PDB file of C-alpha atoms in Angstrom:
ATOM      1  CA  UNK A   1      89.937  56.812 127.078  1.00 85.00           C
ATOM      2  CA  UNK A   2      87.502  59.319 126.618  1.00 88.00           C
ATOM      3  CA  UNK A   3      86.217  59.170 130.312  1.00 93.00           C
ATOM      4  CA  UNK A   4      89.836  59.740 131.165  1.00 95.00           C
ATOM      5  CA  UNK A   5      89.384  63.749 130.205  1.00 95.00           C
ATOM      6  CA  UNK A   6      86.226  63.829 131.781  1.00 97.00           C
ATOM      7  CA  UNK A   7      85.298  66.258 134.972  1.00 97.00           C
ATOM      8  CA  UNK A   8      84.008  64.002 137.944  1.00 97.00           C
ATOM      9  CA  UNK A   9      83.052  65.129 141.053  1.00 97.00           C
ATOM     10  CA  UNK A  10      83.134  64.417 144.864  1.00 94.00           C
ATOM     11  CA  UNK A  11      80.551  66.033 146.232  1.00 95.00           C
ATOM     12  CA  UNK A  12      81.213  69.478 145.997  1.00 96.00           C
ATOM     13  CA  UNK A  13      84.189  69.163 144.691  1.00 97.00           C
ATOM     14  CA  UNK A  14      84.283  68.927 140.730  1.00 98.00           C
ATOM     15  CA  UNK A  15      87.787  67.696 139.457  1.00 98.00           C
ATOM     16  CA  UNK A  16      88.457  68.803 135.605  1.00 97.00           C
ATOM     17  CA  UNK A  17      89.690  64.774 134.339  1.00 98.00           C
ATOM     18  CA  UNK A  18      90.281  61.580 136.070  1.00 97.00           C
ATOM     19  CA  UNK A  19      93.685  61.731 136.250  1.00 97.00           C
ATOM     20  CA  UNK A  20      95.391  61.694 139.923  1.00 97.00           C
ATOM     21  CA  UNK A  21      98.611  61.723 141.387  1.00 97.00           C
ATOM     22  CA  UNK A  22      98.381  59.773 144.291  1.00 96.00           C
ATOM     23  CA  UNK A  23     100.013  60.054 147.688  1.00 95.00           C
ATOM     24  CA  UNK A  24     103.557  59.354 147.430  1.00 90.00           C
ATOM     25  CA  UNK A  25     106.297  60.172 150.283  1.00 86.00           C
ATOM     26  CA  UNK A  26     109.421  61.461 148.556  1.00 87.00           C
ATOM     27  CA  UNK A  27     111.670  61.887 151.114  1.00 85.00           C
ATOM     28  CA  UNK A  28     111.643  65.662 150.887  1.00 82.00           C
ATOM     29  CA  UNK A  29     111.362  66.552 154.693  1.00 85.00           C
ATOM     30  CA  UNK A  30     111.950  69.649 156.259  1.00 91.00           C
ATOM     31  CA  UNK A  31     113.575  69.678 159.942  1.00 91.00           C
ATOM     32  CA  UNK A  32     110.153  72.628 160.474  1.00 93.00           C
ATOM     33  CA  UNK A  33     107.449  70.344 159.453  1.00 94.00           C
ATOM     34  CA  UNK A  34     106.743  72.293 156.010  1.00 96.00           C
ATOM     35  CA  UNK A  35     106.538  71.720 152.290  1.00 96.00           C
ATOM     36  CA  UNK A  36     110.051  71.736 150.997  1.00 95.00           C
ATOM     37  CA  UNK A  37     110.909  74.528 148.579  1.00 95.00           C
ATOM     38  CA  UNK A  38     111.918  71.206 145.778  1.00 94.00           C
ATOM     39  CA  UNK A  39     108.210  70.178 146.255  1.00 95.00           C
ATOM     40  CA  UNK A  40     106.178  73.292 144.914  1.00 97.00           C
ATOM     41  CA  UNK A  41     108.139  72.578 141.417  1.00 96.00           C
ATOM     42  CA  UNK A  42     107.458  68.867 141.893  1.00 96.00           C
ATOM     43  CA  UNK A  43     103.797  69.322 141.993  1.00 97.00           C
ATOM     44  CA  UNK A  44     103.582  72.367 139.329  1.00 97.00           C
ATOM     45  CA  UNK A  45     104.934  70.095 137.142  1.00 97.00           C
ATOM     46  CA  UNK A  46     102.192  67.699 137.598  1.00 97.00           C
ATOM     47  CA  UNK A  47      99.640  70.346 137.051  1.00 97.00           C
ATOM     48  CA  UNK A  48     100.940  71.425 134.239  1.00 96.00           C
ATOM     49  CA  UNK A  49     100.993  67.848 132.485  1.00 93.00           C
ATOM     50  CA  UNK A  50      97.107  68.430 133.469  1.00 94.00           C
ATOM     51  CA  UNK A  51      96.248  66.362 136.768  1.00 97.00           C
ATOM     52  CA  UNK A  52      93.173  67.001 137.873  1.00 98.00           C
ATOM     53  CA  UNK A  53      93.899  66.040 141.652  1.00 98.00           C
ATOM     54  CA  UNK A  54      96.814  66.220 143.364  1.00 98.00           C
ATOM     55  CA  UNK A  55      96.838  64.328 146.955  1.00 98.00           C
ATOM     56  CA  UNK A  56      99.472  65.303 149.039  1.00 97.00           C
ATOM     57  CA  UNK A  57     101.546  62.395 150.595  1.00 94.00           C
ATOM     58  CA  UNK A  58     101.098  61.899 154.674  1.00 92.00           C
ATOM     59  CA  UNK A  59     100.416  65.161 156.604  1.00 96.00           C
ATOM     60  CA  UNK A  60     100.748  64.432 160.549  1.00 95.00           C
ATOM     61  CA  UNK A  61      97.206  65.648 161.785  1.00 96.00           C
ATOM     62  CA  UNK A  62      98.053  64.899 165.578  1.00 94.00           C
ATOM     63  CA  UNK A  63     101.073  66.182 167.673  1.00 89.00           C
ATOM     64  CA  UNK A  64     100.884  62.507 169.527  1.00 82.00           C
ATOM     65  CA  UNK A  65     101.761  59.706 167.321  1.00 59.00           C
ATOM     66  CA  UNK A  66     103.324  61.105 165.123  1.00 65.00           C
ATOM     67  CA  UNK A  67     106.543  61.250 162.618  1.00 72.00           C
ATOM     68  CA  UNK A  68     109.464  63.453 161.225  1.00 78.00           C
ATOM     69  CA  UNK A  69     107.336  64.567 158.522  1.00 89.00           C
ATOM     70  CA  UNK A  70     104.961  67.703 157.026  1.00 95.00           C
ATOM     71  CA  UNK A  71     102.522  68.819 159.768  1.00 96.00           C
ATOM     72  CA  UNK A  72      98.916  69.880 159.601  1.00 97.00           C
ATOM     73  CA  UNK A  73      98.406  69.383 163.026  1.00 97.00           C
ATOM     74  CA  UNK A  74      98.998  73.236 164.125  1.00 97.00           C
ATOM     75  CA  UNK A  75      98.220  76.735 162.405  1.00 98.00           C
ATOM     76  CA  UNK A  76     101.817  77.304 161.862  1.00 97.00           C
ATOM     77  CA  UNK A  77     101.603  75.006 158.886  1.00 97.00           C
ATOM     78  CA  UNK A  78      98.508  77.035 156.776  1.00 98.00           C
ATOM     79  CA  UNK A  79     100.915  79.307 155.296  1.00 98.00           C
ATOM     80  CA  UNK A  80     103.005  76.417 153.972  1.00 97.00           C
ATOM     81  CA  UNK A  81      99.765  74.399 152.718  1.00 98.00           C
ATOM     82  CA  UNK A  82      97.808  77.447 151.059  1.00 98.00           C
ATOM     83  CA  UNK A  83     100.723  78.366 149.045  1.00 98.00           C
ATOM     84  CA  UNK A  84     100.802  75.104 147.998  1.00 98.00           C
ATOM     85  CA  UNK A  85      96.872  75.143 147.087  1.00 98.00           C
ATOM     86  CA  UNK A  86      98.003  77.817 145.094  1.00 98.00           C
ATOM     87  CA  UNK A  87     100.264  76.165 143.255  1.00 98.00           C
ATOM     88  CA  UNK A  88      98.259  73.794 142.498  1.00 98.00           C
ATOM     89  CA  UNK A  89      94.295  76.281 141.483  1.00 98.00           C
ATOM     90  CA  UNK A  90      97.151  78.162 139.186  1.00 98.00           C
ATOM     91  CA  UNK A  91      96.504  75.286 136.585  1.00 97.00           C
ATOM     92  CA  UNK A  92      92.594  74.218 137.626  1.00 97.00           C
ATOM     93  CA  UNK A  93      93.443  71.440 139.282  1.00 98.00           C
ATOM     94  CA  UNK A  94      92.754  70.104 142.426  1.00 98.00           C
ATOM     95  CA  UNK A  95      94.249  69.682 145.821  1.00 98.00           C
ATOM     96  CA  UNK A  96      93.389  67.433 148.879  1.00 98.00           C
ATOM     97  CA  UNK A  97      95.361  66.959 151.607  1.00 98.00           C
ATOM     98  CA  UNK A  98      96.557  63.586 153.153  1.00 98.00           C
ATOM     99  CA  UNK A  99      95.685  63.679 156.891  1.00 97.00           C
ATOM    100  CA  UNK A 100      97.578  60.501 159.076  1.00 95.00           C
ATOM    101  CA  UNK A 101      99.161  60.182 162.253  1.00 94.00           C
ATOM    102  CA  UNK A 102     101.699  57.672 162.512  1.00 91.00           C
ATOM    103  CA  UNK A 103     100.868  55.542 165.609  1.00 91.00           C
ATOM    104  CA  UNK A 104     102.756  52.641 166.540  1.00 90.00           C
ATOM    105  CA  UNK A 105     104.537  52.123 163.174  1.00 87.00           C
ATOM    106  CA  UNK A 106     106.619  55.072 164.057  1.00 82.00           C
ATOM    107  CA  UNK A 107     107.915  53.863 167.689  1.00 78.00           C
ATOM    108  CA  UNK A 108     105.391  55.910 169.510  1.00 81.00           C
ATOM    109  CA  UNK A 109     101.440  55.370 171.326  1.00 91.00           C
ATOM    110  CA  UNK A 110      99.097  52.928 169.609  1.00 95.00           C
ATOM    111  CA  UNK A 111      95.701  51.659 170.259  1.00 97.00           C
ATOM    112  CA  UNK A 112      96.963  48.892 172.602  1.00 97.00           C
ATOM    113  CA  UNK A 113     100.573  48.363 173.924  1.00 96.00           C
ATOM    114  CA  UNK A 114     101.591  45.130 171.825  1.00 94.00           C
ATOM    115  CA  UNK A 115     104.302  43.383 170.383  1.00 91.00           C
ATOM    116  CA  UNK A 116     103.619  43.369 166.041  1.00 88.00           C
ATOM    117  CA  UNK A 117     105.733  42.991 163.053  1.00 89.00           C
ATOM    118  CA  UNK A 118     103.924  46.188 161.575  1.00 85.00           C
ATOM    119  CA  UNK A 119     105.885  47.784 164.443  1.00 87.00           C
ATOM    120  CA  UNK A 120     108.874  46.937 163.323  1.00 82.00           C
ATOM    121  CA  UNK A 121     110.330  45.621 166.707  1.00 81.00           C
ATOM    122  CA  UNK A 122     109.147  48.005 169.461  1.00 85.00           C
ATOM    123  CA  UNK A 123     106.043  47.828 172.001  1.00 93.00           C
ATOM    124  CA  UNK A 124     104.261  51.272 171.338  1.00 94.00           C
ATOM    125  CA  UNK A 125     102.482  52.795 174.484  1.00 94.00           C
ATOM    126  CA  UNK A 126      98.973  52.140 174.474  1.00 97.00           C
ATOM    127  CA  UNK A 127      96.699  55.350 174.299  1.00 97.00           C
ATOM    128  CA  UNK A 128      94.820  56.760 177.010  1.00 97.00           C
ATOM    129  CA  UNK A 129      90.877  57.796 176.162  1.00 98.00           C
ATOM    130  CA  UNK A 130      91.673  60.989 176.797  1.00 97.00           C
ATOM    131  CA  UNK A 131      94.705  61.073 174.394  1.00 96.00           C
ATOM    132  CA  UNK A 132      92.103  59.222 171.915  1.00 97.00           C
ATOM    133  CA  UNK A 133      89.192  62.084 171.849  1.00 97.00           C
ATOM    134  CA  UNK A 134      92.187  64.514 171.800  1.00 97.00           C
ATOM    135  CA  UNK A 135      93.473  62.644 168.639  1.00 96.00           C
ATOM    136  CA  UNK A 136      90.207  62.573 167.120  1.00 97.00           C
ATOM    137  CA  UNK A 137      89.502  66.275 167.445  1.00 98.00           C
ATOM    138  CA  UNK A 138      93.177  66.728 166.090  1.00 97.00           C
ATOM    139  CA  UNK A 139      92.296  65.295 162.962  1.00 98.00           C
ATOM    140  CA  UNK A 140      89.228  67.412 162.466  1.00 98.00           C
ATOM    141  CA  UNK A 141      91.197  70.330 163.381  1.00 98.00           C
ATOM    142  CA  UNK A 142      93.547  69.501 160.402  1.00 98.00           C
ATOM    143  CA  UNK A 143      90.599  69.071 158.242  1.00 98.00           C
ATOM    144  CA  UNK A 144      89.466  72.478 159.046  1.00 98.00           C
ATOM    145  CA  UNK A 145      93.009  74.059 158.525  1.00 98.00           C
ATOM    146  CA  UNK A 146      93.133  72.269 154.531  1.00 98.00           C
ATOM    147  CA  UNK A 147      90.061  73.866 154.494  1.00 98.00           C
ATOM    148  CA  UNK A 148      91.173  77.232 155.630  1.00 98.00           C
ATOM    149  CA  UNK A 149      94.677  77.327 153.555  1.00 98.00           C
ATOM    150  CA  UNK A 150      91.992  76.425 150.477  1.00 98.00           C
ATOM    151  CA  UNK A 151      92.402  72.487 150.000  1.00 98.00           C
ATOM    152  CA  UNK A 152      89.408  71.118 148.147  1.00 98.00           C
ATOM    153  CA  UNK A 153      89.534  68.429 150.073  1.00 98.00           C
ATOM    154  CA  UNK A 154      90.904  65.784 152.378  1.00 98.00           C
ATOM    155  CA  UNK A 155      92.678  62.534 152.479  1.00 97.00           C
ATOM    156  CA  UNK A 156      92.315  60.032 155.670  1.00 97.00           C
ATOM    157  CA  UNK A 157      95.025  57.790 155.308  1.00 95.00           C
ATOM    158  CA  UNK A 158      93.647  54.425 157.132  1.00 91.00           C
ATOM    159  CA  UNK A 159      96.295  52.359 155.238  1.00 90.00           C
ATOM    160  CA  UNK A 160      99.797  50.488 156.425  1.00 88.00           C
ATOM    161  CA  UNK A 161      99.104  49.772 159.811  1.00 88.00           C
ATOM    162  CA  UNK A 162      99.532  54.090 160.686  1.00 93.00           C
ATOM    163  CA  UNK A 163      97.089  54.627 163.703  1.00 95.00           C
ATOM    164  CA  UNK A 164      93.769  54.972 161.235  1.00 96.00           C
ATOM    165  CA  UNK A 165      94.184  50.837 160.401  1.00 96.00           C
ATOM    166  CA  UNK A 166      95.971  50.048 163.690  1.00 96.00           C
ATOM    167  CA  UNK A 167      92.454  50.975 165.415  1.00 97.00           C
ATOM    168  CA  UNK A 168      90.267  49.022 162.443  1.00 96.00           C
ATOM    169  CA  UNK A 169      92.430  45.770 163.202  1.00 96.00           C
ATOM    170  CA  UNK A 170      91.604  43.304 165.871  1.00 96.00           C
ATOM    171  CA  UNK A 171      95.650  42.369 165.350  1.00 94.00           C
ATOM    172  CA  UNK A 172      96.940  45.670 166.786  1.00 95.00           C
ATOM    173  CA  UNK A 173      93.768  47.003 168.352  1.00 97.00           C
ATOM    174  CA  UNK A 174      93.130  44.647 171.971  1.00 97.00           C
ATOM    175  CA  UNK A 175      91.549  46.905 173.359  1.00 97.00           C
ATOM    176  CA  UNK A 176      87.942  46.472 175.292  1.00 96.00           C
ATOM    177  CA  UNK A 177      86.633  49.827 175.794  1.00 97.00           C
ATOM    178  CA  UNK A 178      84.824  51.959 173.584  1.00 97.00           C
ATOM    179  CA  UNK A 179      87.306  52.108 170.770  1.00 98.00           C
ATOM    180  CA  UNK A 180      88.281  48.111 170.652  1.00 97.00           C
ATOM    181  CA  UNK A 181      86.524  44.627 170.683  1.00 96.00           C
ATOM    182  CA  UNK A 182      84.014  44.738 168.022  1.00 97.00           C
ATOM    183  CA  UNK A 183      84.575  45.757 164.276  1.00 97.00           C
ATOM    184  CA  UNK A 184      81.894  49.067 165.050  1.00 97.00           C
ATOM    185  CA  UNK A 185      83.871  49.821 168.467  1.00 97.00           C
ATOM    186  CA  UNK A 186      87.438  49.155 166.273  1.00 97.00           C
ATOM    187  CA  UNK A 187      85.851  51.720 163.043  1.00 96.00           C
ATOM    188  CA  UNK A 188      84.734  54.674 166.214  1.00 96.00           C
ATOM    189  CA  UNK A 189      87.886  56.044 165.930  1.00 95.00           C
TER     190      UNK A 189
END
């Protein structure tokens, strides 16, 4: 247990204990892509109980492929996610935000245009190369602005079959260009 209170770091980033609350979606959408006023109290609460990192739940990095949810995909949203970092440096903990874009799962483009259980019944539109550099350089963008509203760090959410893990798997990624086929042509994006 001891370990438990101790600081660890990643990379730069040193974290004051071990104890995290991971990513979580709690339904607490906002029609303007914000943080909801009842999730500043939500996390304060954690911080005050001590957590050393906090990582926010899905943040849509992208414009395309996306979802109904908390953006980080334009500079409207720094306002929203450095008050939040706030929130959170108030008690010395930590704060990295989850960057995702939805993809297929959520009824829109996907690395290839295919029929998949993980899509829950629709044929997303496959995306164009151009859409995919555009995508890429979204989600660096939305690295930069965590940055900039003082995030100590990022998430990239790979998991559930969102676009991240739709590209690493040969079952939703057909695709024979530079971003399908092989596992290191699958992992470019």
């Amino acid at each position: 247990m001891e370990a438990l209170f101790r600081p660890i770091r990643f990379g730069p980033v040193e974290v004051p204990n071990r104890i995290a609350l991971a990513p979580m979606g709690l339904g607490f959408e906002t029609p303007d892509e914000t943080w909801p006023e009842r999730y500043f109290p939500f996390i304060e609460e954690r911080c005050r109980g001590e957590t050393g990192l906090i990582i926010t739940h899905f943040t849509n990095a992208t414009s395309l492929a996306t979802a109904p949810l908390v953006g980080s995909y334009d500079d409207r949203f720094l306002d929203t996610h450095r008050r939040l970092a706030e929130v959170v440096h108030r008690y010395q903990s930590k704060i990295f935000l989850q960057i995702a874009a939805m993809g297929g799962k959520g009824g829109d483009a996907a690395p290839s245009a295919i029929a998949s259980p993980n899509y829950y019944g629709t044929v997303p539109r496959e995306l164009t190369v151009a859409e995919i550099r555009r995508i890429i350089q979204d989600f660096a963008r939305a690295a930069g602005r965590a940055r900039r509203a003082g995030c100590d760090g990022v998430e990239l959410h790979g998991g559930h079959t969102y676009l991240v893990g739709a590209f690493m798997s040969p079952h939703t990624n057909r695709r024979q260009d530079d971003y399908g086929g092989d596992f290191e042509r699958r992992m470019r994006f």
